Amino acid sequence: MRGRRRKDKDGNIRLPVLADFSAIEVFVAIMETRSISKAALRLNTAPSVISHRLTTLETLAQVKLFNRTTRIVSPTEAAERLYRHCIEIIHRIDAAEQELWGANAVLSGDLRIAAPVYFGMQSIAPILPIFVRRYPALKVSLQLSAQAADLISEGIDLAIRFQGKVDIKNGDRMILENERVFCASPRYLDEHGTPRVPLDLQNHDCICSSTPVPFATWSYREKGVAGVIRVLPMMQSDNVLVMIEATRQGLGIAQLGRRVIEPFLASGELVTILDAYAPDPNYLIATAPDSNYMPQKAIAFVDFLVEHLAKPRGVG
């Protein structure tokens, strides 16, 4: 690669911009983190080294790739075009190595995973050490947040999310079906009565996910027909743990996934209601930054989750 030379339209000799794979790695790291310091952290080197490599890249390219301030690095249109090619190169190299080594391939490098807070704590954290021991050459990082991660800017390799459908064309891979239920504590039902039909929920205290509008919309299904009902939340949160605790302590009724409340159902602290009107399930899915490609290390983690979490029937 170092011997490549290219003439521009004026006949001037251009040196290769991406002279080696490390140049591609540096460029992609800056592109995906939007930060010199974060790119350096990802590549385990000093920010000064990354800054110098970027200056060299721009000098060789004779075009500005990033607009830089003291706080942010933003890509130019030229960088956006170059990034698409670099990602394809990385994917092809990864695929070539996997095909070359096959079952003998050793997964290594960084694996950065993003997941919802409570699900990550309840379901992923207890089994994560098993995965780490299985692939000791991988450096695994689990980021838990109530907000959906920006996979590219945050340098996330794999996001674990709950959503209403599985979009295969978008590269989604289903891990499990998440059964959703209406639930409350026996104490609340003793004090306020048990709703018999979804419309009764409008006369009850409801614990809901945070919403920018005053009301929340809950879905349900009656004799195979989907319906929705608006309820006025008496409490809202973007954290399912907060919602569970409020429901467990008798503040109201919530619509939650069965998997996350299973321990409280088993102990009797919570009970399901309106079972004949249970809403459609949602799905725990895994997705990568590139909808057309999932790295082998990410596939290994998804397979691991399916192995340890998925069950024959829909669970929540």
mmCIF file of N, CA, C and O in Angstrom, residues 230-286:
data_model
loop_
_atom_site.group_PDB
_atom_site.id
_atom_site.type_symbol
_atom_site.label_atom_id
_atom_site.label_comp_id
_atom_site.label_asym_id
_atom_site.label_seq_id
_atom_site.Cartn_x
_atom_site.Cartn_y
_atom_site.Cartn_z
ATOM 1 N N ARG A 230 -56.296 6.184 26.986
ATOM 2 C CA ARG A 230 -55.514 7.262 27.588
ATOM 3 C C ARG A 230 -55.740 7.265 29.093
ATOM 4 O O ARG A 230 -56.888 7.195 29.550
ATOM 5 N N VAL A 231 -54.649 7.349 29.828
ATOM 6 C CA VAL A 231 -54.750 7.430 31.282
ATOM 7 C C VAL A 231 -53.951 8.639 31.745
ATOM 8 O O VAL A 231 -53.013 9.088 31.076
ATOM 9 N N LEU A 232 -54.328 9.162 32.886
ATOM 10 C CA LEU A 232 -53.641 10.320 33.461
ATOM 11 C C LEU A 232 -52.672 9.806 34.521
ATOM 12 O O LEU A 232 -53.094 9.326 35.568
ATOM 13 N N PRO A 233 -51.369 9.873 34.270
ATOM 14 C CA PRO A 233 -50.404 9.314 35.225
ATOM 15 C C PRO A 233 -50.415 10.073 36.556
ATOM 16 O O PRO A 233 -50.467 11.301 36.567
ATOM 17 N N MET A 234 -50.368 9.334 37.641
ATOM 18 C CA MET A 234 -50.162 9.976 38.930
ATOM 19 C C MET A 234 -48.661 10.027 39.256
ATOM 20 O O MET A 234 -48.229 10.754 40.131
ATOM 21 N N MET A 235 -47.866 9.228 38.483
ATOM 22 C CA MET A 235 -46.417 9.251 38.623
ATOM 23 C C MET A 235 -45.797 8.737 37.338
ATOM 24 O O MET A 235 -46.329 7.829 36.708
ATOM 25 N N GLN A 236 -44.671 9.356 36.950
ATOM 26 C CA GLN A 236 -43.973 8.950 35.729
ATOM 27 C C GLN A 236 -42.479 8.797 35.996
ATOM 28 O O GLN A 236 -41.922 9.457 36.880
ATOM 29 N N SER A 237 -41.850 7.941 35.208
ATOM 30 C CA SER A 237 -40.400 7.796 35.298
ATOM 31 C C SER A 237 -39.877 7.187 34.016
ATOM 32 O O SER A 237 -40.585 6.449 33.330
ATOM 33 N N ASP A 238 -38.608 7.495 33.686
ATOM 34 C CA ASP A 238 -37.964 6.851 32.543
ATOM 35 C C ASP A 238 -37.161 5.639 32.986
ATOM 36 O O ASP A 238 -36.454 5.028 32.185
ATOM 37 N N ASN A 239 -37.289 5.275 34.276
ATOM 38 C CA ASN A 239 -36.555 4.134 34.824
ATOM 39 C C ASN A 239 -37.550 3.095 35.325
ATOM 40 O O ASN A 239 -38.362 3.377 36.200
ATOM 41 N N VAL A 240 -37.472 1.903 34.769
ATOM 42 C CA VAL A 240 -38.451 0.869 35.112
ATOM 43 C C VAL A 240 -38.339 0.460 36.574
ATOM 44 O O VAL A 240 -39.331 0.068 37.197
ATOM 45 N N LEU A 241 -37.160 0.561 37.166
ATOM 46 C CA LEU A 241 -36.992 0.219 38.583
ATOM 47 C C LEU A 241 -37.828 1.131 39.464
ATOM 48 O O LEU A 241 -38.448 0.685 40.439
ATOM 49 N N VAL A 242 -37.861 2.417 39.119
ATOM 50 C CA VAL A 242 -38.679 3.375 39.868
ATOM 51 C C VAL A 242 -40.155 3.020 39.726
ATOM 52 O O VAL A 242 -40.923 3.050 40.698
ATOM 53 N N MET A 243 -40.566 2.648 38.518
ATOM 54 C CA MET A 243 -41.960 2.278 38.281
ATOM 55 C C MET A 243 -42.338 1.017 39.053
ATOM 56 O O MET A 243 -43.420 0.934 39.644
ATOM 57 N N ILE A 244 -41.453 0.045 39.063
ATOM 58 C CA ILE A 244 -41.730 -1.196 39.792
ATOM 59 C C ILE A 244 -41.883 -0.912 41.280
ATOM 60 O O ILE A 244 -42.812 -1.418 41.933
ATOM 61 N N GLU A 245 -40.976 -0.116 41.823
ATOM 62 C CA GLU A 245 -41.010 0.154 43.256
ATOM 63 C C GLU A 245 -42.276 0.918 43.648
ATOM 64 O O GLU A 245 -42.903 0.632 44.674
ATOM 65 N N ALA A 246 -42.672 1.881 42.814
ATOM 66 C CA ALA A 246 -43.890 2.628 43.092
ATOM 67 C C ALA A 246 -45.112 1.716 43.042
ATOM 68 O O ALA A 246 -46.016 1.813 43.879
ATOM 69 N N THR A 247 -45.128 0.815 42.086
ATOM 70 C CA THR A 247 -46.244 -0.124 41.967
ATOM 71 C C THR A 247 -46.246 -1.108 43.133
ATOM 72 O O THR A 247 -47.290 -1.401 43.722
ATOM 73 N N ARG A 248 -45.082 -1.606 43.477
ATOM 74 C CA ARG A 248 -44.956 -2.563 44.576
ATOM 75 C C ARG A 248 -45.429 -1.962 45.896
ATOM 76 O O ARG A 248 -46.016 -2.647 46.740
ATOM 77 N N GLN A 249 -45.186 -0.653 46.070
ATOM 78 C CA GLN A 249 -45.571 0.004 47.313
ATOM 79 C C GLN A 249 -47.005 0.524 47.299
ATOM 80 O O GLN A 249 -47.427 1.242 48.214
ATOM 81 N N GLY A 250 -47.756 0.162 46.261
ATOM 82 C CA GLY A 250 -49.189 0.449 46.270
ATOM 83 C C GLY A 250 -49.610 1.800 45.770
ATOM 84 O O GLY A 250 -50.722 2.249 46.063
ATOM 85 N N LEU A 251 -48.783 2.460 44.962
ATOM 86 C CA LEU A 251 -49.157 3.786 44.461
ATOM 87 C C LEU A 251 -50.124 3.725 43.293
ATOM 88 O O LEU A 251 -50.817 4.701 43.020
ATOM 89 N N GLY A 252 -50.141 2.603 42.569
ATOM 90 C CA GLY A 252 -51.048 2.549 41.431
ATOM 91 C C GLY A 252 -50.843 1.314 40.579
ATOM 92 O O GLY A 252 -50.202 0.343 40.982
ATOM 93 N N ILE A 253 -51.400 1.389 39.357
ATOM 94 C CA ILE A 253 -51.342 0.296 38.383
ATOM 95 C C ILE A 253 -50.301 0.648 37.329
ATOM 96 O O ILE A 253 -50.163 1.803 36.926
ATOM 97 N N ALA A 254 -49.563 -0.362 36.856
ATOM 98 C CA ALA A 254 -48.551 -0.148 35.821
ATOM 99 C C ALA A 254 -48.694 -1.188 34.720
ATOM 100 O O ALA A 254 -49.291 -2.249 34.921
ATOM 101 N N GLN A 255 -48.161 -0.838 33.565
ATOM 102 C CA GLN A 255 -48.058 -1.787 32.456
ATOM 103 C C GLN A 255 -46.576 -2.078 32.255
ATOM 104 O O GLN A 255 -45.811 -1.209 31.837
ATOM 105 N N LEU A 256 -46.167 -3.309 32.583
ATOM 106 C CA LEU A 256 -44.750 -3.656 32.605
ATOM 107 C C LEU A 256 -44.510 -5.016 31.955
ATOM 108 O O LEU A 256 -45.448 -5.785 31.745
ATOM 109 N N GLY A 257 -43.248 -5.302 31.687
ATOM 110 C CA GLY A 257 -42.877 -6.603 31.156
ATOM 111 C C GLY A 257 -42.888 -7.658 32.255
ATOM 112 O O GLY A 257 -42.421 -7.404 33.367
ATOM 113 N N ARG A 258 -43.416 -8.838 31.934
ATOM 114 C CA ARG A 258 -43.498 -9.889 32.948
ATOM 115 C C ARG A 258 -42.115 -10.283 33.456
ATOM 116 O O ARG A 258 -41.935 -10.565 34.633
ATOM 117 N N ARG A 259 -41.118 -10.296 32.574
ATOM 118 C CA ARG A 259 -39.789 -10.745 32.990
ATOM 119 C C ARG A 259 -39.244 -9.889 34.138
ATOM 120 O O ARG A 259 -38.693 -10.422 35.106
ATOM 121 N N VAL A 260 -39.391 -8.579 34.044
ATOM 122 C CA VAL A 260 -38.783 -7.718 35.055
ATOM 123 C C VAL A 260 -39.522 -7.751 36.382
ATOM 124 O O VAL A 260 -38.955 -7.427 37.427
ATOM 125 N N ILE A 261 -40.803 -8.144 36.372
ATOM 126 C CA ILE A 261 -41.549 -8.194 37.637
ATOM 127 C C ILE A 261 -41.760 -9.625 38.134
ATOM 128 O O ILE A 261 -42.420 -9.833 39.150
ATOM 129 N N GLU A 262 -41.190 -10.605 37.445
ATOM 130 C CA GLU A 262 -41.398 -12.008 37.817
ATOM 131 C C GLU A 262 -41.079 -12.289 39.286
ATOM 132 O O GLU A 262 -41.849 -12.992 39.975
ATOM 133 N N PRO A 263 -39.982 -11.751 39.849
ATOM 134 C CA PRO A 263 -39.706 -12.013 41.270
ATOM 135 C C PRO A 263 -40.808 -11.498 42.200
ATOM 136 O O PRO A 263 -41.107 -12.118 43.227
ATOM 137 N N PHE A 264 -41.418 -10.378 41.832
ATOM 138 C CA PHE A 264 -42.458 -9.793 42.680
ATOM 139 C C PHE A 264 -43.794 -10.501 42.511
ATOM 140 O O PHE A 264 -44.609 -10.546 43.424
ATOM 141 N N LEU A 265 -44.011 -11.071 41.324
ATOM 142 C CA LEU A 265 -45.195 -11.902 41.135
ATOM 143 C C LEU A 265 -45.054 -13.189 41.949
ATOM 144 O O LEU A 265 -46.009 -13.649 42.583
ATOM 145 N N ALA A 266 -43.854 -13.749 41.956
ATOM 146 C CA ALA A 266 -43.620 -14.985 42.696
ATOM 147 C C ALA A 266 -43.773 -14.786 44.200
ATOM 148 O O ALA A 266 -44.259 -15.674 44.911
ATOM 149 N N SER A 267 -43.371 -13.599 44.677
ATOM 150 C CA SER A 267 -43.463 -13.329 46.118
ATOM 151 C C SER A 267 -44.852 -12.864 46.541
ATOM 152 O O SER A 267 -45.136 -12.780 47.735
ATOM 153 N N GLY A 268 -45.695 -12.540 45.564
ATOM 154 C CA GLY A 268 -47.031 -12.048 45.877
ATOM 155 C C GLY A 268 -47.096 -10.556 46.104
ATOM 156 O O GLY A 268 -48.174 -10.022 46.398
ATOM 157 N N GLU A 269 -45.976 -9.851 45.947
ATOM 158 C CA GLU A 269 -45.984 -8.400 46.135
ATOM 159 C C GLU A 269 -46.714 -7.689 44.999
ATOM 160 O O GLU A 269 -47.212 -6.582 45.164
ATOM 161 N N LEU A 270 -46.750 -8.325 43.848
ATOM 162 C CA LEU A 270 -47.504 -7.812 42.707
ATOM 163 C C LEU A 270 -48.372 -8.928 42.140
ATOM 164 O O LEU A 270 -48.032 -10.107 42.246
ATOM 165 N N VAL A 271 -49.487 -8.530 41.534
ATOM 166 C CA VAL A 271 -50.353 -9.474 40.833
ATOM 167 C C VAL A 271 -50.723 -8.881 39.487
ATOM 168 O O VAL A 271 -50.732 -7.652 39.314
ATOM 169 N N THR A 272 -51.004 -9.725 38.519
ATOM 170 C CA THR A 272 -51.448 -9.230 37.223
ATOM 171 C C THR A 272 -52.957 -9.033 37.244
ATOM 172 O O THR A 272 -53.683 -9.730 37.956
ATOM 173 N N ILE A 273 -53.432 -8.098 36.457
ATOM 174 C CA ILE A 273 -54.865 -7.823 36.325
ATOM 175 C C ILE A 273 -55.176 -7.672 34.840
ATOM 176 O O ILE A 273 -54.271 -7.558 34.014
ATOM 177 N N LEU A 274 -56.439 -7.676 34.510
ATOM 178 C CA LEU A 274 -56.884 -7.504 33.124
ATOM 179 C C LEU A 274 -56.145 -8.468 32.180
ATOM 180 O O LEU A 274 -55.770 -8.109 31.069
ATOM 181 N N ASP A 275 -55.964 -9.697 32.625
ATOM 182 C CA ASP A 275 -55.204 -10.664 31.821
ATOM 183 C C ASP A 275 -55.844 -10.921 30.457
ATOM 184 O O ASP A 275 -55.144 -11.205 29.476
ATOM 185 N N ALA A 276 -57.166 -10.826 30.393
ATOM 186 C CA ALA A 276 -57.859 -11.055 29.117
ATOM 187 C C ALA A 276 -57.625 -9.901 28.131
ATOM 188 O O ALA A 276 -57.962 -10.012 26.956
ATOM 189 N N TYR A 277 -57.056 -8.803 28.633
ATOM 190 C CA TYR A 277 -56.822 -7.618 27.803
ATOM 191 C C TYR A 277 -55.339 -7.295 27.694
ATOM 192 O O TYR A 277 -54.959 -6.163 27.388
ATOM 193 N N ALA A 278 -54.494 -8.259 27.957
ATOM 194 C CA ALA A 278 -53.051 -8.026 27.933
ATOM 195 C C ALA A 278 -52.621 -7.466 26.577
ATOM 196 O O ALA A 278 -53.093 -7.914 25.524
ATOM 197 N N PRO A 279 -51.737 -6.477 26.580
ATOM 198 C CA PRO A 279 -51.287 -5.883 25.307
ATOM 199 C C PRO A 279 -50.385 -6.825 24.532
ATOM 200 O O PRO A 279 -49.909 -7.837 25.058
ATOM 201 N N ASP A 280 -50.165 -6.482 23.277
ATOM 202 C CA ASP A 280 -49.220 -7.255 22.470
ATOM 203 C C ASP A 280 -47.836 -7.186 23.115
ATOM 204 O O ASP A 280 -47.492 -6.203 23.778
ATOM 205 N N PRO A 281 -47.027 -8.201 22.917
ATOM 206 C CA PRO A 281 -45.666 -8.161 23.456
ATOM 207 C C PRO A 281 -44.812 -7.149 22.703
ATOM 208 O O PRO A 281 -45.152 -6.727 21.592
ATOM 209 N N ASN A 282 -43.729 -6.751 23.339
ATOM 210 C CA ASN A 282 -42.677 -6.106 22.567
ATOM 211 C C ASN A 282 -41.492 -7.062 22.532
ATOM 212 O O ASN A 282 -41.611 -8.209 22.961
ATOM 213 N N TYR A 283 -40.365 -6.620 22.003
ATOM 214 C CA TYR A 283 -39.277 -7.561 21.746
ATOM 215 C C TYR A 283 -37.946 -6.990 22.224
ATOM 216 O O TYR A 283 -37.688 -5.792 22.074
ATOM 217 N N LEU A 284 -37.150 -7.863 22.792
ATOM 218 C CA LEU A 284 -35.781 -7.498 23.115
ATOM 219 C C LEU A 284 -34.947 -7.799 21.881
ATOM 220 O O LEU A 284 -34.888 -8.951 21.427
ATOM 221 N N ILE A 285 -34.337 -6.755 21.339
ATOM 222 C CA ILE A 285 -33.584 -6.934 20.102
ATOM 223 C C ILE A 285 -32.146 -6.447 20.285
ATOM 224 O O ILE A 285 -31.836 -5.690 21.201
ATOM 225 N N ALA A 286 -31.301 -6.899 19.401
ATOM 226 C CA ALA A 286 -29.913 -6.439 19.350
ATOM 227 C C ALA A 286 -29.699 -5.776 17.998
ATOM 228 O O ALA A 286 -30.169 -6.272 16.967
#
